[in-house]
Amino acid sequence: MLTLYGFGRVNSKVVGLTRDLRVLWTLEELGVPYRVHGVDHPAGETRTEEYRRLNPFAQVPVLEDDGFVLTETGAILLYLAEKTGSLMPADLPGRAQVMRWCFAALTTLEPPLFQIVMIDLLGAADPTGAQRRPELVKWAELHLTALEDWLRERPHLTGEAFTVADILMTTVLREVRNAGVLDGFPRVSAYRERCEARPAWRRTLEAYEQRLGAPAGSAR
């Protein structure tokens, strides 16, 4: 059985933002059996020597598949898609397009969006955040404008089919769901809502909130 080292306890400020959600959603979409090993982040479990043997960067999540250990959410999602033959086209050009959009989500869209959400989370604890935020928003809007145009005639990133690229992109976009950054991008917002309406995502959030002991709806 697949084992996912996901968060068992986190700071309440990041509930719903943690990157294990990407893998949990994928596992729910695939319908494969798996178990979650809850990692207690505030207690320092990721900093133990045992955990660093799983992930040298001491990050969550980690996937273990019969002794094979894999880290980094993009790599994990692509591995699961290849392993199961789902959420990924069968042809090489189709798979390449999915990988393209996985990389776009993680390396083009996420850098400015993640910095914006961190500024908002830290507030006064980040003394330069207020000065840096407007330029980060401009950077994000540049890429969101391109994504808005791309989604003009496509329900998902690579066309009709929902793939692991959509899971990565949606979880990146939702990082700023309360930041007002997506307000001027109706197609991007509708795309995010369409993906988050999937039953597997709703199951993912419910189980995640229960595992963390978070109030129902707090991760949405």
mmCIF file with all atom_site columns, C-alpha atoms in Angstrom, residues 55-179:
data_model
loop_
_atom_site.group_PDB
_atom_site.id
_atom_site.type_symbol
_atom_site.label_atom_id
_atom_site.label_alt_id
_atom_site.label_comp_id
_atom_site.label_asym_id
_atom_site.label_entity_id
_atom_site.label_seq_id
_atom_site.pdbx_PDB_ins_code
_atom_site.Cartn_x
_atom_site.Cartn_y
_atom_site.Cartn_z
_atom_site.occupancy
_atom_site.B_iso_or_equiv
_atom_site.pdbx_formal_charge
_atom_site.auth_seq_id
_atom_site.auth_comp_id
_atom_site.auth_asym_id
_atom_site.auth_atom_id
_atom_site.pdbx_PDB_model_num
ATOM 1   C CA . ASN A 1 55  ? 13.508  13.868 2.766   1.00 0.00 ? 55  ASN A CA 1
ATOM 2   C CA . PRO A 1 56  ? 16.867  15.638 3.094   1.00 0.00 ? 56  PRO A CA 1
ATOM 3   C CA . PHE A 1 57  ? 15.075  19.002 2.888   1.00 0.00 ? 57  PHE A CA 1
ATOM 4   C CA . ALA A 1 58  ? 12.871  18.050 5.859   1.00 0.00 ? 58  ALA A CA 1
ATOM 5   C CA . GLN A 1 59  ? 9.706   18.891 3.941   1.00 0.00 ? 59  GLN A CA 1
ATOM 6   C CA . VAL A 1 60  ? 6.237   17.371 3.712   1.00 0.00 ? 60  VAL A CA 1
ATOM 7   C CA . PRO A 1 61  ? 4.931   15.408 1.838   1.00 0.00 ? 61  PRO A CA 1
ATOM 8   C CA . VAL A 1 62  ? 6.840   12.207 1.182   1.00 0.00 ? 62  VAL A CA 1
ATOM 9   C CA . LEU A 1 63  ? 5.457   9.237  -0.738  1.00 0.00 ? 63  LEU A CA 1
ATOM 10  C CA . GLU A 1 64  ? 6.577   5.693  0.024   1.00 0.00 ? 64  GLU A CA 1
ATOM 11  C CA . ASP A 1 65  ? 5.651   2.910  -2.377  1.00 0.00 ? 65  ASP A CA 1
ATOM 12  C CA . ASP A 1 66  ? 6.832   -0.520 -1.231  1.00 0.00 ? 66  ASP A CA 1
ATOM 13  C CA . GLY A 1 67  ? 10.211  0.831  -0.125  1.00 0.00 ? 67  GLY A CA 1
ATOM 14  C CA . PHE A 1 68  ? 10.549  3.359  -2.944  1.00 0.00 ? 68  PHE A CA 1
ATOM 15  C CA . VAL A 1 69  ? 10.652  6.885  -1.503  1.00 0.00 ? 69  VAL A CA 1
ATOM 16  C CA . LEU A 1 70  ? 9.824   10.019 -3.494  1.00 0.00 ? 70  LEU A CA 1
ATOM 17  C CA . THR A 1 71  ? 9.644   13.680 -2.541  1.00 0.00 ? 71  THR A CA 1
ATOM 18  C CA . GLU A 1 72  ? 8.605   16.950 -4.261  1.00 0.00 ? 72  GLU A CA 1
ATOM 19  C CA . THR A 1 73  ? 4.933   17.280 -5.119  1.00 0.00 ? 73  THR A CA 1
ATOM 20  C CA . GLY A 1 74  ? 5.392   17.671 -8.868  1.00 0.00 ? 74  GLY A CA 1
ATOM 21  C CA . ALA A 1 75  ? 7.479   14.506 -9.054  1.00 0.00 ? 75  ALA A CA 1
ATOM 22  C CA . ILE A 1 76  ? 5.041   12.594 -6.841  1.00 0.00 ? 76  ILE A CA 1
ATOM 23  C CA . LEU A 1 77  ? 2.020   13.531 -8.943  1.00 0.00 ? 77  LEU A CA 1
ATOM 24  C CA . LEU A 1 78  ? 3.747   12.586 -12.186 1.00 0.00 ? 78  LEU A CA 1
ATOM 25  C CA . TYR A 1 79  ? 4.884   9.289  -10.661 1.00 0.00 ? 79  TYR A CA 1
ATOM 26  C CA . LEU A 1 80  ? 1.373   8.402  -9.529  1.00 0.00 ? 80  LEU A CA 1
ATOM 27  C CA . ALA A 1 81  ? -0.051  9.292  -12.943 1.00 0.00 ? 81  ALA A CA 1
ATOM 28  C CA . GLU A 1 82  ? 2.536   7.156  -14.731 1.00 0.00 ? 82  GLU A CA 1
ATOM 29  C CA . LYS A 1 83  ? 2.119   4.284  -12.260 1.00 0.00 ? 83  LYS A CA 1
ATOM 30  C CA . THR A 1 84  ? -1.656  4.117  -12.648 1.00 0.00 ? 84  THR A CA 1
ATOM 31  C CA . GLY A 1 85  ? -2.067  5.289  -16.235 1.00 0.00 ? 85  GLY A CA 1
ATOM 32  C CA . SER A 1 86  ? -4.607  7.870  -15.059 1.00 0.00 ? 86  SER A CA 1
ATOM 33  C CA . LEU A 1 87  ? -4.784  11.680 -14.992 1.00 0.00 ? 87  LEU A CA 1
ATOM 34  C CA . MET A 1 88  ? -2.242  11.628 -17.828 1.00 0.00 ? 88  MET A CA 1
ATOM 35  C CA . PRO A 1 89  ? -2.556  11.002 -21.597 1.00 0.00 ? 89  PRO A CA 1
ATOM 36  C CA . ALA A 1 90  ? -1.147  7.794  -23.013 1.00 0.00 ? 90  ALA A CA 1
ATOM 37  C CA . ASP A 1 91  ? 0.742   9.419  -25.896 1.00 0.00 ? 91  ASP A CA 1
ATOM 38  C CA . LEU A 1 92  ? 4.148   11.070 -25.509 1.00 0.00 ? 92  LEU A CA 1
ATOM 39  C CA . PRO A 1 93  ? 3.142   14.516 -26.837 1.00 0.00 ? 93  PRO A CA 1
ATOM 40  C CA . GLY A 1 94  ? 0.135   14.514 -24.503 1.00 0.00 ? 94  GLY A CA 1
ATOM 41  C CA . ARG A 1 95  ? 2.259   13.567 -21.512 1.00 0.00 ? 95  ARG A CA 1
ATOM 42  C CA . ALA A 1 96  ? 4.761   16.267 -22.427 1.00 0.00 ? 96  ALA A CA 1
ATOM 43  C CA . GLN A 1 97  ? 1.994   18.890 -22.404 1.00 0.00 ? 97  GLN A CA 1
ATOM 44  C CA . VAL A 1 98  ? 0.898   17.761 -18.946 1.00 0.00 ? 98  VAL A CA 1
ATOM 45  C CA . MET A 1 99  ? 4.487   17.976 -17.701 1.00 0.00 ? 99  MET A CA 1
ATOM 46  C CA . ARG A 1 100 ? 4.799   21.415 -19.286 1.00 0.00 ? 100 ARG A CA 1
ATOM 47  C CA . TRP A 1 101 ? 1.851   22.710 -17.277 1.00 0.00 ? 101 TRP A CA 1
ATOM 48  C CA . CYS A 1 102 ? 3.054   21.034 -14.099 1.00 0.00 ? 102 CYS A CA 1
ATOM 49  C CA . PHE A 1 103 ? 6.293   22.967 -14.427 1.00 0.00 ? 103 PHE A CA 1
ATOM 50  C CA . ALA A 1 104 ? 4.410   26.152 -15.315 1.00 0.00 ? 104 ALA A CA 1
ATOM 51  C CA . ALA A 1 105 ? 2.319   25.888 -12.155 1.00 0.00 ? 105 ALA A CA 1
ATOM 52  C CA . LEU A 1 106 ? 5.339   25.319 -9.914  1.00 0.00 ? 106 LEU A CA 1
ATOM 53  C CA . THR A 1 107 ? 7.960   27.556 -11.521 1.00 0.00 ? 107 THR A CA 1
ATOM 54  C CA . THR A 1 108 ? 6.017   30.330 -13.272 1.00 0.00 ? 108 THR A CA 1
ATOM 55  C CA . LEU A 1 109 ? 2.823   30.895 -11.273 1.00 0.00 ? 109 LEU A CA 1
ATOM 56  C CA . GLU A 1 110 ? 3.752   29.771 -7.779  1.00 0.00 ? 110 GLU A CA 1
ATOM 57  C CA . PRO A 1 111 ? 6.833   31.942 -7.044  1.00 0.00 ? 111 PRO A CA 1
ATOM 58  C CA . PRO A 1 112 ? 4.996   35.309 -6.932  1.00 0.00 ? 112 PRO A CA 1
ATOM 59  C CA . LEU A 1 113 ? 1.767   33.866 -5.518  1.00 0.00 ? 113 LEU A CA 1
ATOM 60  C CA . PHE A 1 114 ? 3.543   32.096 -2.665  1.00 0.00 ? 114 PHE A CA 1
ATOM 61  C CA . GLN A 1 115 ? 5.448   35.239 -1.744  1.00 0.00 ? 115 GLN A CA 1
ATOM 62  C CA . ILE A 1 116 ? 2.202   37.228 -1.671  1.00 0.00 ? 116 ILE A CA 1
ATOM 63  C CA . VAL A 1 117 ? 0.490   34.775 0.646   1.00 0.00 ? 117 VAL A CA 1
ATOM 64  C CA . MET A 1 118 ? 3.523   34.656 2.943   1.00 0.00 ? 118 MET A CA 1
ATOM 65  C CA . ILE A 1 119 ? 3.500   38.458 3.210   1.00 0.00 ? 119 ILE A CA 1
ATOM 66  C CA . ASP A 1 120 ? -0.184  38.352 4.080   1.00 0.00 ? 120 ASP A CA 1
ATOM 67  C CA . LEU A 1 121 ? 0.310   35.591 6.647   1.00 0.00 ? 121 LEU A CA 1
ATOM 68  C CA . LEU A 1 122 ? 3.261   37.261 8.347   1.00 0.00 ? 122 LEU A CA 1
ATOM 69  C CA . GLY A 1 123 ? 1.754   40.739 8.456   1.00 0.00 ? 123 GLY A CA 1
ATOM 70  C CA . ALA A 1 124 ? 3.769   43.079 10.676  1.00 0.00 ? 124 ALA A CA 1
ATOM 71  C CA . ALA A 1 125 ? 6.340   40.335 11.259  1.00 0.00 ? 125 ALA A CA 1
ATOM 72  C CA . ASP A 1 126 ? 7.595   41.040 7.718   1.00 0.00 ? 126 ASP A CA 1
ATOM 73  C CA . PRO A 1 127 ? 8.787   44.677 7.898   1.00 0.00 ? 127 PRO A CA 1
ATOM 74  C CA . THR A 1 128 ? 9.288   45.013 4.129   1.00 0.00 ? 128 THR A CA 1
ATOM 75  C CA . GLY A 1 129 ? 6.227   43.054 3.038   1.00 0.00 ? 129 GLY A CA 1
ATOM 76  C CA . ALA A 1 130 ? 3.976   46.042 2.402   1.00 0.00 ? 130 ALA A CA 1
ATOM 77  C CA . GLN A 1 131 ? 6.602   47.592 0.135   1.00 0.00 ? 131 GLN A CA 1
ATOM 78  C CA . ARG A 1 132 ? 7.286   44.384 -1.813  1.00 0.00 ? 132 ARG A CA 1
ATOM 79  C CA . ARG A 1 133 ? 3.702   43.246 -2.259  1.00 0.00 ? 133 ARG A CA 1
ATOM 80  C CA . PRO A 1 134 ? 2.621   45.604 -5.098  1.00 0.00 ? 134 PRO A CA 1
ATOM 81  C CA . GLU A 1 135 ? 5.483   44.508 -7.348  1.00 0.00 ? 135 GLU A CA 1
ATOM 82  C CA . LEU A 1 136 ? 4.763   40.865 -6.595  1.00 0.00 ? 136 LEU A CA 1
ATOM 83  C CA . VAL A 1 137 ? 1.120   41.411 -7.526  1.00 0.00 ? 137 VAL A CA 1
ATOM 84  C CA . LYS A 1 138 ? 2.220   42.932 -10.859 1.00 0.00 ? 138 LYS A CA 1
ATOM 85  C CA . TRP A 1 139 ? 4.464   39.920 -11.465 1.00 0.00 ? 139 TRP A CA 1
ATOM 86  C CA . ALA A 1 140 ? 1.601   37.554 -10.653 1.00 0.00 ? 140 ALA A CA 1
ATOM 87  C CA . GLU A 1 141 ? -0.859  39.473 -12.831 1.00 0.00 ? 141 GLU A CA 1
ATOM 88  C CA . LEU A 1 142 ? 1.487   39.200 -15.800 1.00 0.00 ? 142 LEU A CA 1
ATOM 89  C CA . HIS A 1 143 ? 1.274   35.415 -15.656 1.00 0.00 ? 143 HIS A CA 1
ATOM 90  C CA . LEU A 1 144 ? -2.390  35.324 -14.665 1.00 0.00 ? 144 LEU A CA 1
ATOM 91  C CA . THR A 1 145 ? -3.225  37.384 -17.757 1.00 0.00 ? 145 THR A CA 1
ATOM 92  C CA . ALA A 1 146 ? -1.576  34.742 -19.927 1.00 0.00 ? 146 ALA A CA 1
ATOM 93  C CA . LEU A 1 147 ? -3.412  31.958 -18.096 1.00 0.00 ? 147 LEU A CA 1
ATOM 94  C CA . GLU A 1 148 ? -6.712  33.843 -18.447 1.00 0.00 ? 148 GLU A CA 1
ATOM 95  C CA . ASP A 1 149 ? -6.237  33.935 -22.211 1.00 0.00 ? 149 ASP A CA 1
ATOM 96  C CA . TRP A 1 150 ? -5.145  30.278 -22.359 1.00 0.00 ? 150 TRP A CA 1
ATOM 97  C CA . LEU A 1 151 ? -8.350  29.175 -20.625 1.00 0.00 ? 151 LEU A CA 1
ATOM 98  C CA . ARG A 1 152 ? -10.538 31.087 -23.075 1.00 0.00 ? 152 ARG A CA 1
ATOM 99  C CA . GLU A 1 153 ? -11.444 27.940 -25.029 1.00 0.00 ? 153 GLU A CA 1
ATOM 100 C CA . ARG A 1 154 ? -10.261 25.182 -22.699 1.00 0.00 ? 154 ARG A CA 1
ATOM 101 C CA . PRO A 1 155 ? -12.009 23.784 -19.610 1.00 0.00 ? 155 PRO A CA 1
ATOM 102 C CA . HIS A 1 156 ? -8.663  22.439 -18.359 1.00 0.00 ? 156 HIS A CA 1
ATOM 103 C CA . LEU A 1 157 ? -5.022  23.203 -19.008 1.00 0.00 ? 157 LEU A CA 1
ATOM 104 C CA . THR A 1 158 ? -4.468  20.637 -21.744 1.00 0.00 ? 158 THR A CA 1
ATOM 105 C CA . GLY A 1 159 ? -8.005  20.570 -23.122 1.00 0.00 ? 159 GLY A CA 1
ATOM 106 C CA . GLU A 1 160 ? -11.043 18.568 -22.095 1.00 0.00 ? 160 GLU A CA 1
ATOM 107 C CA . ALA A 1 161 ? -9.338  16.097 -19.769 1.00 0.00 ? 161 ALA A CA 1
ATOM 108 C CA . PHE A 1 162 ? -8.591  16.811 -16.097 1.00 0.00 ? 162 PHE A CA 1
ATOM 109 C CA . THR A 1 163 ? -4.966  15.878 -15.336 1.00 0.00 ? 163 THR A CA 1
ATOM 110 C CA . VAL A 1 164 ? -2.374  16.115 -12.583 1.00 0.00 ? 164 VAL A CA 1
ATOM 111 C CA . ALA A 1 165 ? -1.378  19.482 -14.076 1.00 0.00 ? 165 ALA A CA 1
ATOM 112 C CA . ASP A 1 166 ? -4.795  20.823 -13.092 1.00 0.00 ? 166 ASP A CA 1
ATOM 113 C CA . ILE A 1 167 ? -4.314  19.567 -9.540  1.00 0.00 ? 167 ILE A CA 1
ATOM 114 C CA . LEU A 1 168 ? -1.012  21.397 -9.254  1.00 0.00 ? 168 LEU A CA 1
ATOM 115 C CA . MET A 1 169 ? -2.325  24.579 -10.859 1.00 0.00 ? 169 MET A CA 1
ATOM 116 C CA . THR A 1 170 ? -5.481  24.673 -8.752  1.00 0.00 ? 170 THR A CA 1
ATOM 117 C CA . THR A 1 171 ? -3.605  24.188 -5.498  1.00 0.00 ? 171 THR A CA 1
ATOM 118 C CA . VAL A 1 172 ? -1.189  26.949 -6.523  1.00 0.00 ? 172 VAL A CA 1
ATOM 119 C CA . LEU A 1 173 ? -4.023  29.339 -7.380  1.00 0.00 ? 173 LEU A CA 1
ATOM 120 C CA . ARG A 1 174 ? -5.862  28.689 -4.141  1.00 0.00 ? 174 ARG A CA 1
ATOM 121 C CA . GLU A 1 175 ? -2.852  29.923 -2.187  1.00 0.00 ? 175 GLU A CA 1
ATOM 122 C CA . VAL A 1 176 ? -4.106  33.454 -2.905  1.00 0.00 ? 176 VAL A CA 1
ATOM 123 C CA . ARG A 1 177 ? -7.821  32.691 -2.710  1.00 0.00 ? 177 ARG A CA 1
ATOM 124 C CA . ASN A 1 178 ? -8.255  35.294 0.054   1.00 0.00 ? 178 ASN A CA 1
ATOM 125 C CA . ALA A 1 179 ? -5.732  37.819 -1.244  1.00 0.00 ? 179 ALA A CA 1
#
